[in-house]
C-alpha atoms as a printed R data frame, in Angstrom:
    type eleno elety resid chain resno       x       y       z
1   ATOM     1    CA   UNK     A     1   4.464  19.863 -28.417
2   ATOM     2    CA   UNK     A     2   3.678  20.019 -24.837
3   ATOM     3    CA   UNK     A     3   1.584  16.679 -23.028
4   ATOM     4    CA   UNK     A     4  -1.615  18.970 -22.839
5   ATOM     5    CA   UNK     A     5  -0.939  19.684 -26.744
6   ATOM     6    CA   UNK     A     6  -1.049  16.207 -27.502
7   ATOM     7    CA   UNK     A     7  -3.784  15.206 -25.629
8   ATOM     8    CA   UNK     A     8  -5.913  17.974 -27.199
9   ATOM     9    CA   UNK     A     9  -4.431  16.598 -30.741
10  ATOM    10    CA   UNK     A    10  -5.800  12.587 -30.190
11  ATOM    11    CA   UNK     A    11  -9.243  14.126 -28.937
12  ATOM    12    CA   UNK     A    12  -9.691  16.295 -31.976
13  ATOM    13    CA   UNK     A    13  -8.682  13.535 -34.078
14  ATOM    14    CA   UNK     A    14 -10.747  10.616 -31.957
15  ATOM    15    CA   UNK     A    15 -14.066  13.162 -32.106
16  ATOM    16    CA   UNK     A    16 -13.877  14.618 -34.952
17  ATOM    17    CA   UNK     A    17 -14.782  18.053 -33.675
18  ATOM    18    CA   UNK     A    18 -14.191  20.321 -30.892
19  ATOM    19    CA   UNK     A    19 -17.106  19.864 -29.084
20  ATOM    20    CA   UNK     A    20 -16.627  16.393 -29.121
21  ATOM    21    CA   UNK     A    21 -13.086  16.613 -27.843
22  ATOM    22    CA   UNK     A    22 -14.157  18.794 -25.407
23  ATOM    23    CA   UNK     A    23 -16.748  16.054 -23.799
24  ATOM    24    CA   UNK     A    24 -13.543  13.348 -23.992
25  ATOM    25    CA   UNK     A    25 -11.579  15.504 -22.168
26  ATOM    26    CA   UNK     A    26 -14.535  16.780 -19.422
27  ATOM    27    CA   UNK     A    27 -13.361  20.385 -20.775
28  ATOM    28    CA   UNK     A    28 -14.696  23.417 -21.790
29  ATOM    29    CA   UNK     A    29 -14.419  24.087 -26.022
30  ATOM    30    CA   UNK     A    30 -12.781  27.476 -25.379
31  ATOM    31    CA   UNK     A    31 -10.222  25.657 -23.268
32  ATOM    32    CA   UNK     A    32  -9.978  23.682 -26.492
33  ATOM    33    CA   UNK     A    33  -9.798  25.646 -28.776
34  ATOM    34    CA   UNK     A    34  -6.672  27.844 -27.060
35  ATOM    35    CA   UNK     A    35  -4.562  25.046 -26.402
36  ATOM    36    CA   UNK     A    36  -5.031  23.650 -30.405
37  ATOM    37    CA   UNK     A    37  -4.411  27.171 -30.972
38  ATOM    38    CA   UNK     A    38  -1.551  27.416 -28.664
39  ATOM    39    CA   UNK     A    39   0.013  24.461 -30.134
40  ATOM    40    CA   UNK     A    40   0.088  25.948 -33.992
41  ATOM    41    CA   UNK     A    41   1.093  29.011 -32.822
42  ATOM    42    CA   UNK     A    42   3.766  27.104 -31.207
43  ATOM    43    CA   UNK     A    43   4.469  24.584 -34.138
44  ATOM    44    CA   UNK     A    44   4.109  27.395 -36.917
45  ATOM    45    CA   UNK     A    45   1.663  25.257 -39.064
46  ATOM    46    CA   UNK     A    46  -2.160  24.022 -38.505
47  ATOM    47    CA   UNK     A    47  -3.050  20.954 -37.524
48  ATOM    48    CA   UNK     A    48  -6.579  21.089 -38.751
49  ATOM    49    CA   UNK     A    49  -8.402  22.562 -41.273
50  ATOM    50    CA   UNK     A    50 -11.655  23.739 -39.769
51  ATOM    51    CA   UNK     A    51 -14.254  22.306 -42.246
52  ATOM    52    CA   UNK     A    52 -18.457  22.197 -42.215
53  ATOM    53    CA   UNK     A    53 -18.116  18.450 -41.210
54  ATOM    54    CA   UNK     A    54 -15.674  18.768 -38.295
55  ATOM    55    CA   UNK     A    55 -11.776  19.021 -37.941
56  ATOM    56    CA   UNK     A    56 -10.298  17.696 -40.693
57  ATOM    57    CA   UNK     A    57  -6.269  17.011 -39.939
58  ATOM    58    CA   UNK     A    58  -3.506  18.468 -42.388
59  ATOM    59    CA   UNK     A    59  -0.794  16.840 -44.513
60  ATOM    60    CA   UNK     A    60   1.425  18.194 -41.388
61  ATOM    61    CA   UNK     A    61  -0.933  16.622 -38.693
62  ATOM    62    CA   UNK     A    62  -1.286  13.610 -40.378
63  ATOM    63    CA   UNK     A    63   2.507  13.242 -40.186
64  ATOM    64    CA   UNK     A    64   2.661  13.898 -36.501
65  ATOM    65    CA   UNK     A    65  -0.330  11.382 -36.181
66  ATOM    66    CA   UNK     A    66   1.371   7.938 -35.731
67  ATOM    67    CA   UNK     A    67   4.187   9.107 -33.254
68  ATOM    68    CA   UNK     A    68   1.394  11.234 -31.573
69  ATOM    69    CA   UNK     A    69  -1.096   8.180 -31.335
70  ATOM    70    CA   UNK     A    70   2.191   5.913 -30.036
71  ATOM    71    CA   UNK     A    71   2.892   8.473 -27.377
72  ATOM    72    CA   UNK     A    72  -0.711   8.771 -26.402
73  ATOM    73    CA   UNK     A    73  -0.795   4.930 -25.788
74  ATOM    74    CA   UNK     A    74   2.036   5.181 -23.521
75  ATOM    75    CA   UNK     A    75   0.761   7.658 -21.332
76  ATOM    76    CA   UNK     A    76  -2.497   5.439 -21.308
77  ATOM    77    CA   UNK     A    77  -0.590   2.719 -20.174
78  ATOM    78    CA   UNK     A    78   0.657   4.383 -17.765
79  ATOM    79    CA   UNK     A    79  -2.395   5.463 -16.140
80  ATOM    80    CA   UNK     A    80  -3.425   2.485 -16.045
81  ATOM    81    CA   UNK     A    81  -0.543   1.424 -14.179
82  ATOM    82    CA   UNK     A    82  -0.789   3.978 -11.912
83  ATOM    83    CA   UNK     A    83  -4.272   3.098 -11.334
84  ATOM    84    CA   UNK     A    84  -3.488  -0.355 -10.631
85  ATOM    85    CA   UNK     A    85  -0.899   0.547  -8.159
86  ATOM    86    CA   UNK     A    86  -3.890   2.856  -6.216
87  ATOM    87    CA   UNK     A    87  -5.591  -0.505  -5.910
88  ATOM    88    CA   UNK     A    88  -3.115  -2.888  -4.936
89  ATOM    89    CA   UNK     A    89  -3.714  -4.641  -8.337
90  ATOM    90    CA   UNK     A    90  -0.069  -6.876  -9.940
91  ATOM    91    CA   UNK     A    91   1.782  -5.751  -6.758
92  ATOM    92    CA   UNK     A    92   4.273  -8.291  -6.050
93  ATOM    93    CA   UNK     A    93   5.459  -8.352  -1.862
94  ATOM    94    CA   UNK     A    94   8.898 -10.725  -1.687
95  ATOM    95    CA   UNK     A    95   8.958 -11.800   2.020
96  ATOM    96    CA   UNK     A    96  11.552 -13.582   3.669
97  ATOM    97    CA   UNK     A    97  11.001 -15.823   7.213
98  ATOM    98    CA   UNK     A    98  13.167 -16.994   9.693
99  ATOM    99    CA   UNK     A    99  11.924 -21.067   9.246
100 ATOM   100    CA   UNK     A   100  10.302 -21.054  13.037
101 ATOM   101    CA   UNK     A   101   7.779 -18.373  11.856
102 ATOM   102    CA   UNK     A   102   6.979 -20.422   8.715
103 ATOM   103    CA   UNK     A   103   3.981 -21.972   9.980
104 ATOM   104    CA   UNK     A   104   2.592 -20.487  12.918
105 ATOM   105    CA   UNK     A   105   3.252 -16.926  11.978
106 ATOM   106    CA   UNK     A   106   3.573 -16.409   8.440
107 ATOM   107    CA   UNK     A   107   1.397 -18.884   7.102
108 ATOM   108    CA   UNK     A   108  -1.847 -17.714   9.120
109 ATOM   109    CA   UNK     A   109  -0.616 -14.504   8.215
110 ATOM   110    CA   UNK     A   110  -0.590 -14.680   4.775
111 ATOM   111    CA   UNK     A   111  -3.948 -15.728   4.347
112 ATOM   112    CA   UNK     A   112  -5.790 -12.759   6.017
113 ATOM   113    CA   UNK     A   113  -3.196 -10.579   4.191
114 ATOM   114    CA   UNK     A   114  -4.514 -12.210   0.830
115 ATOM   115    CA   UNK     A   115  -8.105 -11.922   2.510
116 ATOM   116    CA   UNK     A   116  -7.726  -8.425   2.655
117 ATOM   117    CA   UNK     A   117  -5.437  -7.347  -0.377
118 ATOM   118    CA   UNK     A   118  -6.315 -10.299  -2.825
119 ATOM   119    CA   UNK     A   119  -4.538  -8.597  -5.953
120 ATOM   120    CA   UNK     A   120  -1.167  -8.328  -4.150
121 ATOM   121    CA   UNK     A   121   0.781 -11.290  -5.113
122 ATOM   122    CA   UNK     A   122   3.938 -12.602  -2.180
123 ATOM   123    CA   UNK     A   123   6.809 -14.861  -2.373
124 ATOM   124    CA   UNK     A   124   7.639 -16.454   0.923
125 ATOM   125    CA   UNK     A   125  11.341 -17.930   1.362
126 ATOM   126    CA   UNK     A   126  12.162 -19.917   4.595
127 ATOM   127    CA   UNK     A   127  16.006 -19.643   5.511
128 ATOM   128    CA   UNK     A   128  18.456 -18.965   7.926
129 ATOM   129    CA   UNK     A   129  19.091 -15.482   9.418
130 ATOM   130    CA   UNK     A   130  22.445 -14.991   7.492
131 ATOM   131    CA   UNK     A   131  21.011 -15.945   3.949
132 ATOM   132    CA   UNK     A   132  17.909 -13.538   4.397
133 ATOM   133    CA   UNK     A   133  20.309 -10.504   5.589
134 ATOM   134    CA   UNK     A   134  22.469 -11.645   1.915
135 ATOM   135    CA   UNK     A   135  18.805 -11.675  -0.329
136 ATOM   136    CA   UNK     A   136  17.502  -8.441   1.332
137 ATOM   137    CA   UNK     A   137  20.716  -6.780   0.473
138 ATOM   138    CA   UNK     A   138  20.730  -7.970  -2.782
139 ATOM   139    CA   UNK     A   139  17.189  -6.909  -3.582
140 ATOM   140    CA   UNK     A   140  15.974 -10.312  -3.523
141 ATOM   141    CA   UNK     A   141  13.307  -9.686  -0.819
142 ATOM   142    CA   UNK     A   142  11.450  -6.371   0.369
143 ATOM   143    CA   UNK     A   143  11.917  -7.609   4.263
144 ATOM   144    CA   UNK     A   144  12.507 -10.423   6.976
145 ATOM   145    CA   UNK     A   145  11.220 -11.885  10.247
146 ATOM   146    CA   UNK     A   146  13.766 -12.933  12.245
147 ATOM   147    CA   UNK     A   147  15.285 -13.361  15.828
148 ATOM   148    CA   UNK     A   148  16.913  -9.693  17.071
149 ATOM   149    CA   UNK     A   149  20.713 -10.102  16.469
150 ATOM   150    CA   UNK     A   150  23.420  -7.445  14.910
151 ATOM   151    CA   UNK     A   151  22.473  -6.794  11.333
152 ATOM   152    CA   UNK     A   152  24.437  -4.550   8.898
153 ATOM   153    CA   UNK     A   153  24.687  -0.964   8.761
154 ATOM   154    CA   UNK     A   154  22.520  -0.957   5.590
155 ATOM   155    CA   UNK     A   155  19.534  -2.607   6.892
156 ATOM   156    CA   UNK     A   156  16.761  -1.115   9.357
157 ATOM   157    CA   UNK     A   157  15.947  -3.861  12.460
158 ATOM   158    CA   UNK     A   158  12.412  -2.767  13.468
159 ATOM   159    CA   UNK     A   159  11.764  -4.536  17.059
160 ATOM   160    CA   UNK     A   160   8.439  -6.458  17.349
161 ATOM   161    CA   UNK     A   161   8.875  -8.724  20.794
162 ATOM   162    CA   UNK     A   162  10.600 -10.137  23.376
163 ATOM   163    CA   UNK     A   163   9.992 -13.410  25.723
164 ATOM   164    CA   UNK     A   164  12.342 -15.850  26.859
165 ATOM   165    CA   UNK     A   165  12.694 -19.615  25.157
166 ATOM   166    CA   UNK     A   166  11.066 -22.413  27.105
167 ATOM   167    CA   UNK     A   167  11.822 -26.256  27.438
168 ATOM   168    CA   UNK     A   168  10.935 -29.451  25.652
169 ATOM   169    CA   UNK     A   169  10.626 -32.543  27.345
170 ATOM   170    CA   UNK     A   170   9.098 -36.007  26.306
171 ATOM   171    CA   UNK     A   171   5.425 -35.878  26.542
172 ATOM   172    CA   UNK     A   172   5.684 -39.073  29.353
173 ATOM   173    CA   UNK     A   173   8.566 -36.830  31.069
174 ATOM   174    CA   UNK     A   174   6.363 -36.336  35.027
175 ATOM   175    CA   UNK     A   175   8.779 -33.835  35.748
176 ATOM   176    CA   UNK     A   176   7.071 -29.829  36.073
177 ATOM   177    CA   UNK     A   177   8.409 -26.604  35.831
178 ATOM   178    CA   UNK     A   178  10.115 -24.749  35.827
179 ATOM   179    CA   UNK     A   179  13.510 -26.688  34.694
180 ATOM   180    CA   UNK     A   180  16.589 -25.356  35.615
181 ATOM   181    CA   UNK     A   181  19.449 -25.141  33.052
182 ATOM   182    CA   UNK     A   182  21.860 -27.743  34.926
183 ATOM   183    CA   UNK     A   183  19.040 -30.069  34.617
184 ATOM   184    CA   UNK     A   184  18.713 -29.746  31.143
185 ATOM   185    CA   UNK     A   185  21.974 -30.443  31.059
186 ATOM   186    CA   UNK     A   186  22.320 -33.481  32.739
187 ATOM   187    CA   UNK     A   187  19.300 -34.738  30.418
188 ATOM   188    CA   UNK     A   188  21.564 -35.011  27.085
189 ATOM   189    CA   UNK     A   189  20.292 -31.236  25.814
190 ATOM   190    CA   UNK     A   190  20.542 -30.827  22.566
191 ATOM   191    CA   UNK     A   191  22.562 -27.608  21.815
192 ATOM   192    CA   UNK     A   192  21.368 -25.182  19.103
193 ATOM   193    CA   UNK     A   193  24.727 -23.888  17.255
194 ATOM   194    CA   UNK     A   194  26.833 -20.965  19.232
195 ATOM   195    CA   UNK     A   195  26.569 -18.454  16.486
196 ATOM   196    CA   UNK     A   196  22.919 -18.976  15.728
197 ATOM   197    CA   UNK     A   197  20.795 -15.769  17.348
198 ATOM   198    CA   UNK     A   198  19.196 -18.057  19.711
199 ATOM   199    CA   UNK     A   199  22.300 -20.621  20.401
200 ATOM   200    CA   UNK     A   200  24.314 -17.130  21.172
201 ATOM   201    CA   UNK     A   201  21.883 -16.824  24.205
202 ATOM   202    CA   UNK     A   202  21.980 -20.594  25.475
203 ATOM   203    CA   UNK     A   203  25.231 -20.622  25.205
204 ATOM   204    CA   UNK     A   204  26.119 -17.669  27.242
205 ATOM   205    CA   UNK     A   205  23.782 -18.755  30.146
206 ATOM   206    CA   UNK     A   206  25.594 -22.140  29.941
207 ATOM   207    CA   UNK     A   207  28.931 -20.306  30.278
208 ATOM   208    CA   UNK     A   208  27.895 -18.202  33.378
209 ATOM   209    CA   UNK     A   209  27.073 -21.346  35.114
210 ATOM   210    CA   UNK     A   210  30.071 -23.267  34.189
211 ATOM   211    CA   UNK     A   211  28.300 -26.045  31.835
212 ATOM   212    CA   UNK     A   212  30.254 -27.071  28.899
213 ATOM   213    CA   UNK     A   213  28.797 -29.321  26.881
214 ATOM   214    CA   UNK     A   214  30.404 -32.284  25.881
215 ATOM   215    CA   UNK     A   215  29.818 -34.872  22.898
216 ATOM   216    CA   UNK     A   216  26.727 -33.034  22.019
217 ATOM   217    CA   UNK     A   217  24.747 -32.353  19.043
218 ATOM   218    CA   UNK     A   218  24.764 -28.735  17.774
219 ATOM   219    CA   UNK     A   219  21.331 -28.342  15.378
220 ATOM   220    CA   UNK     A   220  20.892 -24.989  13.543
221 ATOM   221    CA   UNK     A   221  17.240 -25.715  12.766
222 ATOM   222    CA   UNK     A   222  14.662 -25.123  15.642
223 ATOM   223    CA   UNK     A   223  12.179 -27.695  14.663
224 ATOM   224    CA   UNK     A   224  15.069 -30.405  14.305
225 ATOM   225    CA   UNK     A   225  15.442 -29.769  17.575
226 ATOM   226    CA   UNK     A   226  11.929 -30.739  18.755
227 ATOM   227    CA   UNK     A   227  11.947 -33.531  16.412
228 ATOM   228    CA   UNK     A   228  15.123 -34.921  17.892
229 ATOM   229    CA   UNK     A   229  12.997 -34.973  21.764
230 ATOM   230    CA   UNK     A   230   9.921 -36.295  20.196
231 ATOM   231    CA   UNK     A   231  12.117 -39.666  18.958
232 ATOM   232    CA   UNK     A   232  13.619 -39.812  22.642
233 ATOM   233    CA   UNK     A   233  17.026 -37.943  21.713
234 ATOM   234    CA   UNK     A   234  17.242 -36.008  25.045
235 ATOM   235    CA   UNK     A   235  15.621 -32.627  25.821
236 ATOM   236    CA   UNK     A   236  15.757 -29.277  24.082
237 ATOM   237    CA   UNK     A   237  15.716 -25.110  24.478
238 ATOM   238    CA   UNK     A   238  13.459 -23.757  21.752
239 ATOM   239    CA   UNK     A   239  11.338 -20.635  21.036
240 ATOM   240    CA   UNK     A   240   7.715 -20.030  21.634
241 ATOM   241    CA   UNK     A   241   6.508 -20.269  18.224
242 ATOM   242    CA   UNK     A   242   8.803 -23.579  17.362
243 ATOM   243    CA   UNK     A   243   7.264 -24.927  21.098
244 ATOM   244    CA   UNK     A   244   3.753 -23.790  19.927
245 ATOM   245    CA   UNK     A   245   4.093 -26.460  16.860
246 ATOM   246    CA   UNK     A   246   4.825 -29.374  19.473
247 ATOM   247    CA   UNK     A   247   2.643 -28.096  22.234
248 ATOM   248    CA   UNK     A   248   0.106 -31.294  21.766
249 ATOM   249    CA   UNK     A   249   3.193 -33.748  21.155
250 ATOM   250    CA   UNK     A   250   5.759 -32.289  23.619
251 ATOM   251    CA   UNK     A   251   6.041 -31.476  27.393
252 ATOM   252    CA   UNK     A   252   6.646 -27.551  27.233
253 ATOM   253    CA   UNK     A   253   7.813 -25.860  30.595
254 ATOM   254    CA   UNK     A   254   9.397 -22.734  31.373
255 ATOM   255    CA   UNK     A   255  12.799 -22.488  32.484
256 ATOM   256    CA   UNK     A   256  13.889 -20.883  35.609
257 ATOM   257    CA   UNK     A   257  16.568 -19.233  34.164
258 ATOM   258    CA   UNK     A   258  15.277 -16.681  31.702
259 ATOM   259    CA   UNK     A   259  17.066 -16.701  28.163
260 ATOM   260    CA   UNK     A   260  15.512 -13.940  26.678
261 ATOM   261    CA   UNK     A   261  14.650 -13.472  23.185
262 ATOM   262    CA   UNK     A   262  13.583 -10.684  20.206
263 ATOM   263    CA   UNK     A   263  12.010 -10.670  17.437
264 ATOM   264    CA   UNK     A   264  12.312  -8.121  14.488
265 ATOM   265    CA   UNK     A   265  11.335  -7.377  10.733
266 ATOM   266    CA   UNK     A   266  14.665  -6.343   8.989
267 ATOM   267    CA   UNK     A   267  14.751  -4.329   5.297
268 ATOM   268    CA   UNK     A   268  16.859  -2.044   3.291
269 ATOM   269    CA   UNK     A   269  17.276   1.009   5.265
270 ATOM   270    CA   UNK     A   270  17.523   3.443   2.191
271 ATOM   271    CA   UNK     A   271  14.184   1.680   0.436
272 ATOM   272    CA   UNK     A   272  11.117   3.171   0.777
273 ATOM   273    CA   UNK     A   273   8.460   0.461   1.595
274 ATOM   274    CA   UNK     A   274   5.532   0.390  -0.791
275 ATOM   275    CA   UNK     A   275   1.566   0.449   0.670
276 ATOM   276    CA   UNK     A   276   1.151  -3.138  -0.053
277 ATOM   277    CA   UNK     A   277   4.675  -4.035   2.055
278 ATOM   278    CA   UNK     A   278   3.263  -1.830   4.756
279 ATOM   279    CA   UNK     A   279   0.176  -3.579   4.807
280 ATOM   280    CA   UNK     A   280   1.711  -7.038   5.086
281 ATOM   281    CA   UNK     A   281   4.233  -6.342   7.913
282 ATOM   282    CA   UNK     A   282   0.522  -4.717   9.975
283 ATOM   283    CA   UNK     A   283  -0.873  -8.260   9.634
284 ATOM   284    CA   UNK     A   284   2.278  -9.866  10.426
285 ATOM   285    CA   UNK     A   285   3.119  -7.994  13.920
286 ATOM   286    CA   UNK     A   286  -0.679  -8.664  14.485
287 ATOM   287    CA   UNK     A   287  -0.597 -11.893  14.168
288 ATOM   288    CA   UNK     A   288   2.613 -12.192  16.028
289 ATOM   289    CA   UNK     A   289   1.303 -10.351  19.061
290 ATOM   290    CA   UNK     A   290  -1.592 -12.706  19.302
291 ATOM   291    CA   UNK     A   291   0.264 -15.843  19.142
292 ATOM   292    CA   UNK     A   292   2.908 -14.660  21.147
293 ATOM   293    CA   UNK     A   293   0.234 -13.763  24.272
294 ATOM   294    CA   UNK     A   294  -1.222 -16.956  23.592
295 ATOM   295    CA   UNK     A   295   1.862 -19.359  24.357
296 ATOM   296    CA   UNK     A   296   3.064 -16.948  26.690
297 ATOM   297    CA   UNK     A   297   0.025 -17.713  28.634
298 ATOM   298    CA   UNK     A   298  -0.275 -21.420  28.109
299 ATOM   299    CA   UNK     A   299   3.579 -21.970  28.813
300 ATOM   300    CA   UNK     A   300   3.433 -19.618  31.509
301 ATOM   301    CA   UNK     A   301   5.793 -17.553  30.561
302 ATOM   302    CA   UNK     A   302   6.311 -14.521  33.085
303 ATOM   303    CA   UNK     A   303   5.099 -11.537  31.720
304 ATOM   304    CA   UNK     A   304   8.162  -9.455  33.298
305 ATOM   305    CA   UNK     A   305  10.566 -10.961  30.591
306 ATOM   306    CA   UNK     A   306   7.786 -10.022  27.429
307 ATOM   307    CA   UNK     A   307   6.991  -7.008  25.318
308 ATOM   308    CA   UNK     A   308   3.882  -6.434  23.284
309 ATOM   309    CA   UNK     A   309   3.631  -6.892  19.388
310 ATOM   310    CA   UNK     A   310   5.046  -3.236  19.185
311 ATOM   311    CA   UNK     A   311   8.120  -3.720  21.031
312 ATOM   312    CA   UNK     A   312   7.407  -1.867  24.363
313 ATOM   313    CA   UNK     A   313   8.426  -4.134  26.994
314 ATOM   314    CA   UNK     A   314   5.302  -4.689  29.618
């Protein structure tokens, strides 16, 4: 039996007639009387015996009945899913963050994504650039946001923006920008680790200028960083979006060297993204975009060394 045979069958059987069949299935009767008469030809036996109260099934369709009934529900089901997936409705959106977008990205953007697509469910995770390459990989998360660096062949890098990282100094600090790299240096700065996408730049400009730094601390988390200038541990290089989170506890100036940085959403390169996926990473570069132009302004960051939300440098 084909799928239209069936469905004919349960609508005969649920109506009782083939009028009434016809009205479940928003068909005409002749249509349904061919294909019940298509699908005993087909069979070799009746289904029905055509009686003065209705359609009246056969020892042979009564048989057929409970596997027809169990197949129906199945197809049913998935409608419904199908229907559900139209919507939006039970999707589940596995997101992974490099931890200086946590808050000042991700967060706001995750509530006008649930504003606008409320039956999408997402799991955030917060880690390190290495880890969330690993757990996309893996099929532990549908994509990343994360600071531009070489990624494996497998994954797709999608380039959002590019600025340069700016300078924290104690709040009381009366020095103004910009700050020059030797003087950071000769303030105790607090080095980011070498092989961390940002500590890869810093420590490159500190090699072109001779500056080796000596008996310092290397810290692989960005806010640690700002946390370590806020108790008086020296001064620090950070990001816009970590300086953003400090900007009413921290002096933030630019630095007259530029160290230039990018930010990307990574994924699988041979996984198609679902609707719900696409809608998230819209919000996200959005809401990048904005916050991005905003510090950019208040840091006054020069707009020669940015690029907009998009990835076209300006």
């Amino acid at each position: 039996m084909r799928l239209r045979h069936i469905e004919v069958f349960q609508a005969i059987v649920q109506a009782g007639t083939i009028s009434g069949a016809a009205r479940l299935l928003n068909v005409s009767q002749p249509n349904v009387s061919r294909v019940l008469g298509h699908a005993e030809q087909q069979l070799g036996f009746a289904l029905f015996e055509r009686r003065a109260q209705g359609m009246v099934t056969t020892a042979e369709g009564c048989r057929l009945l409970p596997e027809v009934q169990a197949l129906y529900s199945q197809l049913q089901s998935i409608g419904a899913l199908t229907e559900q997936m139209r919507k939006g409705e039970g999707q589940l959106v596995r997101l992974g963050a490099a931890h200086a977008f946590g808050q000042m990205v991700v967060a706001p953007a995750m509530v006008v994504f649930h504003q606008q697509s409320a039956l999408v469910n997402v799991e955030l995770v917060t880690e390190h650039f290495s880890t969330l390459c690993r757990d996309i990989l893996e099929n532990r998360l549908d994509f990343a946001l994360v600071f531009a660096q070489q990624v494996p062949g497998e994954l797709l890098a999608e380039p959002l923006f590019q600025s340069s990282m700016v300078a924290l100094l104690p709040r009381d600090s009366r020095v103004e920008g910009p700050v020059s790299l030797t003087w950071l240096y000769e303030n105790n700065l607090l080095m980011m680790q070498s092989q961390d996408p940002l500590g890869q730049v810093l420590h490159r400009a500190l090699r072109r200028q001779a500056l080796k730094p000596e008996g310092s601390l290397y810290i692989k988390t960005y806010s640690v960083i700002a946390d370590m200038v806020l108790a008086g541990g020296g001064v620090g290089v950070v990001d816009l979006f970590t300086a953003r989170r400090y900007a009413d506890q921290l002096k933030i100036l630019p630095i007259a060297e530029p160290l230039p940085f990018e930010v990307m959403l990574i994924s699988r390169r041979d996984h198609a993204q679902s609707r719900a996926v696409a809608r998230l990473k819209q919000v996200i570069r959005h809401k990048l975009g904005q916050i991005a132009r905003e510090s950019e302004a208040r840091f006054k960051i020069p707009a020669t060394a940015t690029a907009d939300a998009c990835g076209t440098r300006r």
